[in-house]
CSV table of N, CA and C in Angstrom, one decimal:
chain,number,residue,atom,x,y,z
A,29,MET,N,15.0,14.7,-8.3
A,29,MET,CA,13.7,15.3,-8.1
A,29,MET,C,12.6,14.7,-9.1
A,30,LYS,N,13.1,14.5,-10.3
A,30,LYS,CA,12.1,14.0,-11.3
A,30,LYS,C,11.7,12.5,-10.9
A,31,ILE,N,12.6,11.8,-10.4
A,31,ILE,CA,12.3,10.4,-10.0
A,31,ILE,C,11.3,10.4,-8.8
A,32,ILE,N,11.6,11.2,-7.8
A,32,ILE,CA,10.8,11.2,-6.6
A,32,ILE,C,9.4,11.7,-7.0
A,33,GLY,N,9.3,12.8,-7.9
A,33,GLY,CA,8.0,13.3,-8.3
A,33,GLY,C,7.2,12.3,-9.1
A,34,THR,N,7.9,11.5,-9.9
A,34,THR,CA,7.2,10.5,-10.7
A,34,THR,C,6.7,9.4,-9.8
A,35,ILE,N,7.5,9.0,-8.8
A,35,ILE,CA,7.1,7.9,-7.9
A,35,ILE,C,5.9,8.4,-7.1
A,36,LEU,N,5.9,9.6,-6.6
A,36,LEU,CA,4.8,10.1,-5.8
A,36,LEU,C,3.5,10.2,-6.7
A,37,LEU,N,3.7,10.7,-7.9
A,37,LEU,CA,2.5,10.8,-8.8
A,37,LEU,C,1.9,9.5,-9.1
A,38,VAL,N,2.7,8.5,-9.4
A,38,VAL,CA,2.1,7.2,-9.7
A,38,VAL,C,1.5,6.5,-8.4
A,39,ALA,N,2.2,6.7,-7.3
A,39,ALA,CA,1.7,6.1,-6.0
A,39,ALA,C,0.4,6.8,-5.7
A,40,GLY,N,0.3,8.1,-5.9
A,40,GLY,CA,-1.0,8.8,-5.6
A,40,GLY,C,-2.1,8.4,-6.4
A,41,ILE,N,-1.8,8.2,-7.7
A,41,ILE,CA,-2.9,7.7,-8.6
A,41,ILE,C,-3.4,6.3,-8.2
A,42,LEU,N,-2.4,5.4,-7.9
A,42,LEU,CA,-2.8,4.1,-7.5
A,42,LEU,C,-3.5,4.1,-6.2
A,43,MET,N,-3.2,5.0,-5.3
A,43,MET,CA,-3.9,5.0,-4.0
A,43,MET,C,-5.3,5.6,-4.2
A,44,THR,N,-5.5,6.4,-5.2
A,44,THR,CA,-6.8,6.9,-5.5
A,44,THR,C,-7.7,5.8,-6.1
A,45,ILE,N,-7.1,5.0,-6.9
A,45,ILE,CA,-7.9,3.9,-7.6
A,45,ILE,C,-8.1,2.8,-6.6
A,46,PHE,N,-7.1,2.3,-5.9
A,46,PHE,CA,-7.2,1.2,-5.0
A,46,PHE,C,-7.2,1.8,-3.6
A,47,THR,N,-8.3,1.8,-2.9
A,47,THR,CA,-8.4,2.5,-1.6
A,47,THR,C,-8.1,1.6,-0.4
A,48,GLY,N,-7.4,0.5,-0.6
A,48,GLY,CA,-7.0,-0.4,0.5
A,48,GLY,C,-6.4,-1.6,0.0
A,49,VAL,N,-5.7,-2.3,0.9
A,49,VAL,CA,-5.1,-3.6,0.7
A,49,VAL,C,-5.5,-4.5,1.8
A,50,ASP,N,-5.4,-5.8,1.5
A,50,ASP,CA,-5.8,-6.8,2.5
A,50,ASP,C,-4.6,-7.7,2.8
A,51,LEU,N,-4.0,-7.6,3.9
A,51,LEU,CA,-2.9,-8.4,4.3
A,51,LEU,C,-3.4,-9.7,4.9
A,52,VAL,N,-2.9,-10.8,4.5
A,52,VAL,CA,-3.3,-12.1,5.0
A,52,VAL,C,-2.1,-12.7,5.8
A,53,THR,N,-2.3,-12.9,7.1
A,53,THR,CA,-1.3,-13.5,7.9
A,53,THR,C,-1.7,-15.0,8.3
A,54,LYS,N,-0.7,-15.8,8.4
A,54,LYS,CA,-1.0,-17.2,8.8
A,54,LYS,C,-0.5,-17.4,10.2
A,55,LYS,N,-1.4,-17.9,11.1
A,55,LYS,CA,-1.1,-18.2,12.4
A,55,LYS,C,-1.1,-19.7,12.7
A,56,GLU,N,-0.2,-20.2,13.4
A,56,GLU,CA,-0.2,-21.6,13.8
A,56,GLU,C,-1.0,-21.7,15.1
A,57,VAL,N,-2.1,-22.5,15.0
A,57,VAL,CA,-3.0,-22.7,16.2
A,57,VAL,C,-2.6,-23.9,17.0
A,58,VAL,N,-2.4,-25.0,16.3
A,58,VAL,CA,-2.1,-26.2,17.1
A,58,VAL,C,-0.9,-26.9,16.3
A,59,ASP,N,0.1,-27.4,17.1
A,59,ASP,CA,1.2,-28.2,16.5
A,59,ASP,C,1.3,-29.4,17.3
A,60,LEU,N,0.9,-30.5,16.8
A,60,LEU,CA,1.0,-31.8,17.5
A,60,LEU,C,1.9,-32.8,16.8
A,61,GLY,N,3.1,-32.3,16.5
A,61,GLY,CA,4.1,-33.1,15.8
A,61,GLY,C,3.8,-33.2,14.3
A,62,VAL,N,3.2,-34.2,13.9
A,62,VAL,CA,2.9,-34.4,12.4
A,62,VAL,C,1.7,-33.6,12.0
A,63,VAL,N,0.8,-33.3,12.9
A,63,VAL,CA,-0.5,-32.6,12.6
A,63,VAL,C,-0.3,-31.1,13.0
A,64,GLU,N,-0.6,-30.3,12.0
A,64,GLU,CA,-0.5,-28.8,12.3
A,64,GLU,C,-1.9,-28.2,11.8
A,65,ILE,N,-2.4,-27.3,12.6
A,65,ILE,CA,-3.6,-26.6,12.3
A,65,ILE,C,-3.2,-25.1,12.2
A,66,ASN,N,-3.4,-24.5,11.0
A,66,ASN,CA,-3.1,-23.1,10.8
A,66,ASN,C,-4.4,-22.3,10.6
A,67,LYS,N,-4.3,-21.1,10.9
A,67,LYS,CA,-5.4,-20.2,10.7
A,67,LYS,C,-5.0,-19.0,9.9
A,68,LYS,N,-5.7,-18.6,8.9
A,68,LYS,CA,-5.4,-17.4,8.1
A,68,LYS,C,-6.2,-16.2,8.6
A,69,GLU,N,-5.6,-15.1,8.9
A,69,GLU,CA,-6.3,-13.9,9.4
A,69,GLU,C,-6.2,-12.9,8.3
A,70,SER,N,-7.2,-12.2,8.1
A,70,SER,CA,-7.3,-11.0,7.2
A,70,SER,C,-7.1,-9.7,7.9
A,71,ASN,N,-6.1,-8.9,7.6
A,71,ASN,CA,-5.9,-7.6,8.2
A,71,ASN,C,-6.0,-6.5,7.1
A,72,PRO,N,-7.2,-6.0,7.0
A,72,PRO,CA,-7.4,-4.9,6.0
A,72,PRO,C,-6.7,-3.6,6.4
A,73,ILE,N,-6.2,-2.9,5.4
A,73,ILE,CA,-5.6,-1.5,5.6
A,73,ILE,C,-6.3,-0.6,4.6
A,74,TYR,N,-7.1,0.3,5.1
A,74,TYR,CA,-7.8,1.2,4.2
A,74,TYR,C,-7.3,2.7,4.3
A,75,TRP,N,-7.4,3.5,3.3
A,75,TRP,CA,-7.1,4.9,3.3
A,75,TRP,C,-8.1,5.6,2.4
A,76,SER,N,-8.2,6.9,2.6
A,76,SER,CA,-9.2,7.7,1.9
A,76,SER,C,-8.6,8.0,0.5
A,77,PRO,N,-9.5,8.0,-0.5
A,77,PRO,CA,-9.0,8.4,-1.9
A,77,PRO,C,-8.5,9.8,-1.9
A,78,ILE,N,-8.9,10.7,-0.9
A,78,ILE,CA,-8.3,12.0,-0.9
A,78,ILE,C,-6.8,12.0,-0.6
A,79,THR,N,-6.4,11.0,0.2
A,79,THR,CA,-5.0,10.9,0.5
A,79,THR,C,-4.2,10.6,-0.7
A,80,GLY,N,-4.7,9.8,-1.6
A,80,GLY,CA,-4.0,9.5,-2.9
A,80,GLY,C,-4.0,10.7,-3.8
A,81,GLY,N,-5.1,11.5,-3.8
A,81,GLY,CA,-5.1,12.7,-4.6
A,81,GLY,C,-4.1,13.7,-4.1
A,82,VAL,N,-4.0,13.9,-2.8
A,82,VAL,CA,-3.0,14.8,-2.2
A,82,VAL,C,-1.6,14.4,-2.6
A,83,ILE,N,-1.3,13.1,-2.5
A,83,ILE,CA,0.0,12.6,-2.8
A,83,ILE,C,0.3,12.8,-4.3
A,84,ALA,N,-0.7,12.6,-5.1
A,84,ALA,CA,-0.5,12.8,-6.6
A,84,ALA,C,-0.3,14.3,-6.9
A,85,VAL,N,-0.9,15.2,-6.2
A,85,VAL,CA,-0.7,16.6,-6.5
A,85,VAL,C,0.7,17.0,-6.0
A,86,ILE,N,1.1,16.5,-4.8
A,86,ILE,CA,2.5,16.8,-4.4
A,86,ILE,C,3.5,16.2,-5.4
A,87,GLY,N,3.3,15.0,-5.9
A,87,GLY,CA,4.2,14.5,-6.9
A,87,GLY,C,4.2,15.3,-8.1
A,88,ALA,N,3.1,15.8,-8.6
A,88,ALA,CA,3.1,16.7,-9.8
A,88,ALA,C,3.8,18.0,-9.5
A,89,ILE,N,3.7,18.5,-8.3
A,89,ILE,CA,4.4,19.8,-8.0
A,89,ILE,C,5.9,19.5,-7.9
A,90,VAL,N,6.3,18.4,-7.3
A,90,VAL,CA,7.8,18.1,-7.3
A,90,VAL,C,8.3,17.8,-8.7
A,91,LEU,N,7.5,17.2,-9.5
A,91,LEU,CA,7.9,16.9,-10.9
A,91,LEU,C,8.1,18.2,-11.7
A,92,VAL,N,7.2,19.1,-11.6
A,92,VAL,CA,7.3,20.4,-12.3
A,92,VAL,C,8.4,21.2,-11.7
A,93,ALA,N,8.6,21.2,-10.4
A,93,ALA,CA,9.8,21.9,-9.8
A,93,ALA,C,11.1,21.3,-10.3
A,94,GLY,N,11.1,20.0,-10.5
A,94,GLY,CA,12.4,19.4,-10.9
A,94,GLY,C,12.7,19.7,-12.4
A,95,LYS,N,11.7,20.0,-13.2
A,95,LYS,CA,11.9,20.4,-14.6
A,95,LYS,C,12.4,21.8,-14.8
A,96,LYS,N,12.1,22.7,-13.8
A,96,LYS,CA,12.4,24.1,-13.9
A,96,LYS,C,13.9,24.3,-13.7
A,97,LYS,N,14.6,23.3,-13.1
A,97,LYS,CA,16.1,23.5,-12.8
A,97,LYS,C,16.9,23.2,-14.0
């Protein structure tokens, strides 16, 4: 319980600070033997800072509940 609570708490704090990530994928557009043309696409993933706060609070509750045992 302590480990899960700590992981949730840290993940929630990080999600509150960093409100998104940007995944970059590489697509092959043309392949003509020796010549290749690739395209990089940006796929952003965003979440609300409130989500991170809720996860941090849940992590703190799980951490406190784990210490009571």
